[in-house]
Amino acid sequence: RAKATGIARTELYQPIAHDQAKSRFELEADLRHAIEREELRLYYQPLVDLRTGRVSGFEALARWQHPERGVVQPSEFIPLAEETGLIVPIGRWALNTACRQLAEWRTRLGRDDLMMAVNLSGGQLVRDDVVDAVTQALEAADLPGDRLKIELTESVIIDNPKRAGAILERLKALDVSIAMDDFGTGYSSLAYLQKLPIDVLKIDRSFVSNMFETEDSYKIVTAILGLAASLGMETVAEGIETVAQADRLTDLACHVGQGFLYAKPLSAADAETYLADEASA
Ligand code: C2E
Ligand code: MG
Ligand code: MG
Ligand code: MG
């Protein structure tokens, strides 16, 4: 069995870097088929109104159920999708799926107060007609634009300020709202907050998790809340894991909370149970 021995030998002498390149190559090949094989899933993490404690919407977060590797997290496959251009079909799939899911909950559960937040990455902005993608997703789901929130990071804007600005204006014309994700971690100039039609600041999880551990984090949280208040923007704190964090953020007049304290990202079925439990509580 010369062939089998050959494989065993190559594997034995593969340097680690080569192994990683090979597995990356395989992962990329697999990702090309992930949509048609229906291996991609959206999970939904509740966004909680801190004043009322009620769910005001969900953030859609992608997961890849790989047949051999199990669940692959977005931190692994989104960068790969960006580099290969697969972010275009994956991004359109996420927009369509999230809009359809919210539309279904609206009709079946009567929850037309809920919002859906969908992440948009740099590659989508550069390689795809994002406004067209959003328009189509809203139309296909028969969802009003004011129910959709697009989340983007500072780097997406910094890399293409002109294009980003033009696209955001066109999204606003569809009544879609815009959230600045992971705020405080990037390099964006504060001038963008005024120049661009940004409705929501999402305080990065790193500041929220450390707000009682390091004084600087606490000061950054209060500074972001002050800045947002003076610019008339909504605020969301991501990564809330303790009651103490939730209570203090509520006292500081942060509007919305998101984090494991409330729920991890949930399958559509579990998100629905979460809504039902809340309604009967
Ligand atoms: P993000 O948009 O900042 O999403 C929030 C991340 O924080 C999620 O990680 C969520 O699971 C995690 N998280 C929320 N609350 C807590 C908490 O209390 N504790 C901890 N430890 N983590 C918490 P996830 O799902 O792994 O997503 C990572 C990133 O991948 C997202 O960061 C987003 O940038 C990107 N991503 C996910 N889905 C998509 C997608 O459909 N399209 C695009 N373009 N990017 C996506
Ligand atoms: Mg996000
Ligand atoms: Mg975030
Ligand atoms: Mg984040």
Coordinates of N, CA and C in Angstrom, one line a residue, residues 26-171:
E26 N -8.8 24.1 2.6 CA -10.0 23.2 2.6 C -11.2 23.9 3.1
L27 N -10.9 24.7 4.2 CA -12.1 25.5 4.8 C -12.7 26.4 3.7
E28 N -11.8 27.1 2.9 CA -12.2 28.0 1.9 C -13.1 27.2 0.8
A29 N -12.6 26.0 0.4 CA -13.3 25.2 -0.5 C -14.7 24.8 0.0
D30 N -14.7 24.5 1.3 CA -16.0 24.1 1.9 C -16.9 25.3 2.0
L31 N -16.4 26.5 2.3 CA -17.2 27.7 2.5 C -17.9 28.0 1.2
R32 N -17.3 27.7 0.1 CA -17.9 27.9 -1.2 C -19.3 27.2 -1.4
H33 N -19.4 26.1 -0.7 CA -20.6 25.3 -0.8 C -21.5 25.4 0.4
A34 N -21.1 26.2 1.4 CA -21.8 26.2 2.7 C -23.3 26.7 2.5
I35 N -23.5 27.7 1.6 CA -24.8 28.3 1.5 C -25.7 27.2 0.8
E36 N -25.3 26.7 -0.4 CA -26.2 25.8 -1.1 C -26.4 24.5 -0.3
R37 N -25.4 24.1 0.6 CA -25.6 22.9 1.4 C -26.4 23.2 2.7
E38 N -26.8 24.5 2.8 CA -27.6 25.0 3.9 C -26.9 24.7 5.3
E39 N -25.6 25.0 5.3 CA -24.8 24.8 6.5 C -24.7 26.0 7.4
L40 N -25.1 27.2 6.7 CA -25.0 28.4 7.5 C -26.3 28.6 8.3
R41 N -26.2 29.2 9.5 CA -27.3 29.4 10.3 C -27.2 30.8 10.9
L42 N -28.3 31.5 11.1 CA -28.3 32.7 11.9 C -28.8 32.4 13.3
Y43 N -28.0 33.0 14.3 CA -28.5 32.9 15.7 C -28.9 34.3 16.0
Y44 N -29.8 34.4 17.0 CA -30.4 35.7 17.3 C -30.1 36.1 18.8
Q45 N -29.4 37.2 19.0 CA -29.2 37.5 20.5 C -30.1 38.7 20.8
P46 N -30.9 38.5 21.9 CA -31.8 39.6 22.3 C -31.1 40.9 22.6
L47 N -31.8 42.0 22.2 CA -31.4 43.4 22.6 C -32.5 43.8 23.6
V48 N -32.1 44.2 24.8 CA -33.0 44.4 25.8 C -33.1 45.9 26.2
D49 N -34.3 46.4 26.2 CA -34.6 47.8 26.6 C -34.3 47.9 28.1
L50 N -33.2 48.7 28.5 CA -32.8 48.7 29.9 C -33.8 49.3 30.8
R51 N -34.7 50.2 30.3 CA -35.6 50.8 31.2 C -36.8 49.8 31.6
T52 N -37.2 49.1 30.5 CA -38.4 48.2 30.7 C -38.0 46.8 31.0
G53 N -36.8 46.4 30.6 CA -36.3 45.0 30.7 C -36.9 44.1 29.6
R54 N -37.6 44.7 28.7 CA -38.2 43.9 27.6 C -37.3 43.9 26.3
V55 N -37.5 42.8 25.6 CA -36.7 42.6 24.3 C -37.2 43.7 23.3
S56 N -36.3 44.4 22.8 CA -36.7 45.4 21.7 C -36.2 44.9 20.3
G57 N -35.4 43.9 20.3 CA -35.0 43.3 19.0 C -34.0 42.3 19.2
F58 N -33.3 41.9 18.0 CA -32.3 40.9 18.1 C -31.2 41.3 17.1
E59 N -29.9 40.8 17.5 CA -28.8 40.9 16.5 C -28.6 39.6 15.9
A60 N -28.6 39.5 14.6 CA -28.4 38.3 13.9 C -26.9 38.0 13.8
L61 N -26.5 36.8 14.2 CA -25.1 36.4 14.2 C -24.9 35.1 13.5
A62 N -24.0 35.0 12.6 CA -23.9 33.9 11.7 C -23.1 32.7 12.4
R63 N -23.5 31.5 12.1 CA -22.7 30.3 12.5 C -22.6 29.4 11.3
W64 N -21.6 28.6 11.3 CA -21.4 27.7 10.2 C -21.4 26.3 10.8
Q65 N -22.4 25.5 10.5 CA -22.4 24.1 11.0 C -21.7 23.2 10.0
H66 N -20.4 23.1 10.2 CA -19.5 22.3 9.3 C -19.7 20.8 9.5
P67 N -19.9 20.0 8.4 CA -20.2 18.6 8.6 C -19.1 17.8 9.4
E68 N -17.9 18.2 9.3 CA -16.8 17.5 10.1 C -16.3 18.3 11.3
R69 N -16.2 19.6 11.1 CA -15.6 20.4 12.2 C -16.5 20.8 13.3
G70 N -17.8 20.6 13.1 CA -18.8 21.1 14.0 C -19.0 22.6 13.8
V71 N -19.4 23.4 14.8 CA -19.7 24.8 14.6 C -18.5 25.6 14.4
V72 N -18.4 26.3 13.3 CA -17.3 27.3 13.1 C -17.9 28.7 13.4
Q73 N -17.1 29.4 14.2 CA -17.5 30.8 14.6 C -17.3 31.8 13.6
P74 N -18.0 32.9 13.6 CA -17.8 33.9 12.6 C -16.4 34.6 12.6
S75 N -15.8 34.6 13.8 CA -14.4 35.1 13.8 C -13.4 34.3 12.9
E76 N -13.8 33.1 12.6 CA -13.0 32.2 11.8 C -13.4 32.3 10.3
F77 N -14.7 32.3 10.0 CA -15.0 32.3 8.6 C -15.4 33.6 8.0
I78 N -15.8 34.6 8.8 CA -16.0 35.9 8.1 C -14.8 36.5 7.5
P79 N -13.6 36.5 8.2 CA -12.4 37.0 7.6 C -12.1 36.3 6.3
L80 N -12.3 34.9 6.3 CA -12.0 34.1 5.1 C -13.0 34.5 4.0
A81 N -14.2 34.7 4.4 CA -15.2 35.2 3.4 C -14.9 36.5 2.8
E82 N -14.3 37.4 3.6 CA -13.9 38.7 3.2 C -12.8 38.6 2.1
E83 N -11.8 37.8 2.4 CA -10.6 37.7 1.5 C -11.0 37.0 0.2
T84 N -12.0 36.1 0.2 CA -12.3 35.4 -1.0 C -13.4 36.0 -1.8
G85 N -14.1 37.0 -1.2 CA -15.2 37.6 -1.9 C -16.5 36.8 -1.6
L86 N -16.4 35.7 -0.9 CA -17.6 35.0 -0.5 C -18.5 35.8 0.4
I87 N -18.0 36.9 0.9 CA -18.8 37.7 1.8 C -20.0 38.3 1.1
V88 N -19.9 38.4 -0.2 CA -21.1 39.0 -1.0 C -22.3 38.0 -0.9
P89 N -22.1 36.8 -1.4 CA -23.3 35.9 -1.2 C -23.7 35.6 0.2
I90 N -22.7 35.5 1.1 CA -23.0 35.2 2.5 C -23.7 36.4 3.2
G91 N -23.2 37.6 2.8 CA -23.9 38.8 3.4 C -25.3 39.0 2.9
R92 N -25.5 38.6 1.6 CA -26.9 38.7 1.1 C -27.8 37.6 1.7
W93 N -27.2 36.5 1.9 CA -28.0 35.4 2.6 C -28.4 35.8 4.0
A94 N -27.4 36.5 4.7 CA -27.7 36.9 6.1 C -28.8 38.0 6.1
L95 N -28.7 38.9 5.2 CA -29.7 40.0 5.2 C -31.1 39.4 4.9
N96 N -31.2 38.5 3.9 CA -32.4 37.9 3.5 C -33.0 37.1 4.7
T97 N -32.2 36.2 5.2 CA -32.6 35.3 6.3 C -33.1 36.1 7.5
A98 N -32.4 37.1 7.9 CA -32.7 37.9 9.1 C -34.0 38.6 8.9
C99 N -34.2 39.2 7.7 CA -35.4 40.0 7.4 C -36.6 39.1 7.4
R100 N -36.5 37.9 6.7 CA -37.6 36.9 6.7 C -38.0 36.4 8.1
Q101 N -36.9 36.2 8.9 CA -37.2 35.7 10.3 C -38.0 36.8 11.1
L102 N -37.6 38.0 11.0 CA -38.3 39.0 11.7 C -39.7 39.2 11.2
A103 N -39.9 39.1 9.8 CA -41.2 39.3 9.2 C -42.1 38.1 9.7
E104 N -41.5 37.0 9.9 CA -42.3 35.8 10.3 C -42.8 36.0 11.8
W105 N -41.9 36.5 12.6 CA -42.3 36.8 14.0 C -43.3 37.9 14.1
R106 N -43.2 38.9 13.2 CA -44.2 39.9 13.2 C -45.6 39.4 12.9
T107 N -45.7 38.6 11.9 CA -47.0 38.1 11.6 C -47.5 37.0 12.5
R108 N -46.6 36.1 12.9 CA -47.1 34.9 13.7 C -47.2 35.3 15.2
L109 N -46.3 36.1 15.7 CA -46.3 36.4 17.1 C -46.9 37.8 17.4
G110 N -47.2 38.6 16.3 CA -47.7 39.9 16.5 C -46.8 40.9 17.0
R111 N -45.4 40.6 17.0 CA -44.5 41.5 17.6 C -43.9 42.5 16.5
D112 N -44.8 43.5 16.1 CA -44.2 44.4 15.1 C -43.4 45.5 15.7
D113 N -43.2 45.4 17.1 CA -42.3 46.4 17.7 C -40.8 46.0 17.6
L114 N -40.5 44.8 17.2 CA -39.2 44.3 17.2 C -38.3 44.8 16.1
M115 N -37.0 45.0 16.4 CA -36.0 45.4 15.3 C -35.1 44.2 15.0
M116 N -34.5 44.2 13.9 CA -33.5 43.2 13.6 C -32.2 43.9 13.2
A117 N -31.1 43.6 13.9 CA -29.8 44.2 13.5 C -28.9 43.2 12.8
V118 N -28.4 43.6 11.7 CA -27.6 42.7 10.8 C -26.2 43.4 10.6
N119 N -25.1 42.6 10.8 CA -23.8 43.1 10.6 C -23.4 43.2 9.2
L120 N -22.7 44.2 8.8 CA -22.2 44.4 7.5 C -20.7 44.7 7.5
S121 N -19.9 43.9 6.7 CA -18.5 44.1 6.8 C -17.9 44.9 5.6
G122 N -16.7 45.2 5.7 CA -16.0 46.1 4.7 C -16.1 45.5 3.3
G123 N -15.9 44.2 3.1 CA -16.0 43.6 1.8 C -17.3 43.7 1.1
Q124 N -18.4 43.7 1.9 CA -19.7 43.9 1.4 C -19.9 45.3 0.8
L125 N -19.3 46.3 1.5 CA -19.4 47.7 1.1 C -18.6 47.9 -0.2
V126 N -17.5 47.2 -0.3 CA -16.6 47.4 -1.5 C -17.0 46.6 -2.7
R127 N -17.4 45.4 -2.4 CA -17.6 44.4 -3.6 C -19.1 44.3 -4.0
D128 N -20.0 44.7 -3.1 CA -21.4 44.5 -3.5 C -22.2 45.8 -3.5
D129 N -23.3 45.8 -4.1 CA -24.2 46.9 -4.1 C -25.1 46.7 -2.8
V130 N -24.6 47.2 -1.7 CA -25.3 47.0 -0.4 C -26.7 47.5 -0.4
V131 N -26.9 48.7 -1.0 CA -28.2 49.3 -1.0 C -29.2 48.4 -1.7
D132 N -28.7 47.9 -2.9 CA -29.6 47.0 -3.6 C -29.9 45.7 -2.8
A133 N -28.8 45.2 -2.1 CA -29.0 44.0 -1.3 C -30.1 44.2 -0.2
V134 N -30.0 45.4 0.5 CA -30.9 45.7 1.5 C -32.3 45.9 1.0
T135 N -32.4 46.6 -0.1 CA -33.7 46.8 -0.8 C -34.4 45.5 -1.1
Q136 N -33.6 44.6 -1.7 CA -34.2 43.3 -2.1 C -34.6 42.5 -0.9
A137 N -33.8 42.5 0.2 CA -34.1 41.7 1.4 C -35.4 42.2 2.0
L138 N -35.5 43.6 2.1 CA -36.7 44.2 2.7 C -38.0 43.8 1.9
E139 N -37.8 43.9 0.6 CA -39.0 43.7 -0.3 C -39.4 42.2 -0.3
A140 N -38.4 41.3 -0.3 CA -38.7 39.9 -0.3 C -39.4 39.5 1.0
A141 N -39.0 40.1 2.1 CA -39.6 39.8 3.4 C -40.9 40.6 3.6
D142 N -41.1 41.6 2.8 CA -42.2 42.5 3.0 C -42.1 43.2 4.4
L143 N -40.9 43.7 4.7 CA -40.5 44.3 6.0 C -40.3 45.8 5.8
P144 N -40.9 46.6 6.6 CA -40.6 48.1 6.5 C -39.2 48.4 6.9
G145 N -38.5 49.3 6.2 CA -37.1 49.6 6.5 C -36.8 50.0 7.9
D146 N -37.8 50.6 8.6 CA -37.5 51.1 9.9 C -37.4 50.0 11.0
R147 N -37.6 48.7 10.5 CA -37.4 47.6 11.4 C -36.0 47.0 11.4
L148 N -35.2 47.5 10.4 CA -33.8 47.0 10.1 C -32.8 47.9 10.6
K149 N -31.8 47.4 11.3 CA -30.6 48.2 11.7 C -29.4 47.5 11.1
I150 N -28.5 48.4 10.5 CA -27.3 47.8 9.9 C -26.2 48.2 10.9
E151 N -25.4 47.2 11.3 CA -24.2 47.5 12.2 C -22.9 47.5 11.4
L152 N -22.2 48.5 11.5 CA -20.8 48.5 10.9 C -19.8 49.1 11.8
T153 N -18.5 48.6 11.6 CA -17.5 49.1 12.5 C -16.8 50.3 12.0
E154 N -16.1 51.0 12.9 CA -15.4 52.2 12.5 C -14.4 52.0 11.3
S155 N -13.8 50.8 11.2 CA -12.8 50.5 10.2 C -13.5 50.5 8.8
V156 N -14.7 50.0 8.7 CA -15.4 50.0 7.5 C -15.6 51.4 6.9
I157 N -15.8 52.4 7.8 CA -16.0 53.8 7.4 C -14.7 54.4 7.0
I158 N -13.7 54.2 7.9 CA -12.3 54.7 7.7 C -11.7 54.3 6.3
D159 N -11.9 53.0 6.0 CA -11.3 52.5 4.8 C -11.9 53.1 3.5
N160 N -13.2 53.5 3.6 CA -13.9 54.0 2.4 C -14.8 55.2 2.8
P161 N -14.3 56.3 3.3 CA -15.2 57.3 3.9 C -16.2 57.8 2.9
K162 N -15.8 58.1 1.7 CA -16.7 58.6 0.7 C -17.8 57.7 0.3
R163 N -17.4 56.4 0.0 CA -18.3 55.4 -0.4 C -19.3 55.1 0.7
A164 N -18.7 55.0 1.9 CA -19.5 54.6 3.1 C -20.5 55.7 3.3
G165 N -20.1 57.0 3.2 CA -21.0 58.1 3.5 C -22.2 58.1 2.5
A166 N -21.9 57.8 1.2 CA -22.9 57.8 0.2 C -23.9 56.7 0.4
I167 N -23.4 55.5 0.8 CA -24.2 54.4 1.0 C -25.1 54.6 2.3
L168 N -24.5 55.1 3.3 CA -25.3 55.4 4.5 C -26.5 56.3 4.2
E169 N -26.2 57.3 3.4 CA -27.3 58.3 3.1 C -28.4 57.5 2.4
R170 N -28.1 56.6 1.5 CA -29.1 55.9 0.7 C -29.8 54.9 1.6
L171 N -29.1 54.3 2.5 CA -29.8 53.4 3.5 C -30.8 54.2 4.3

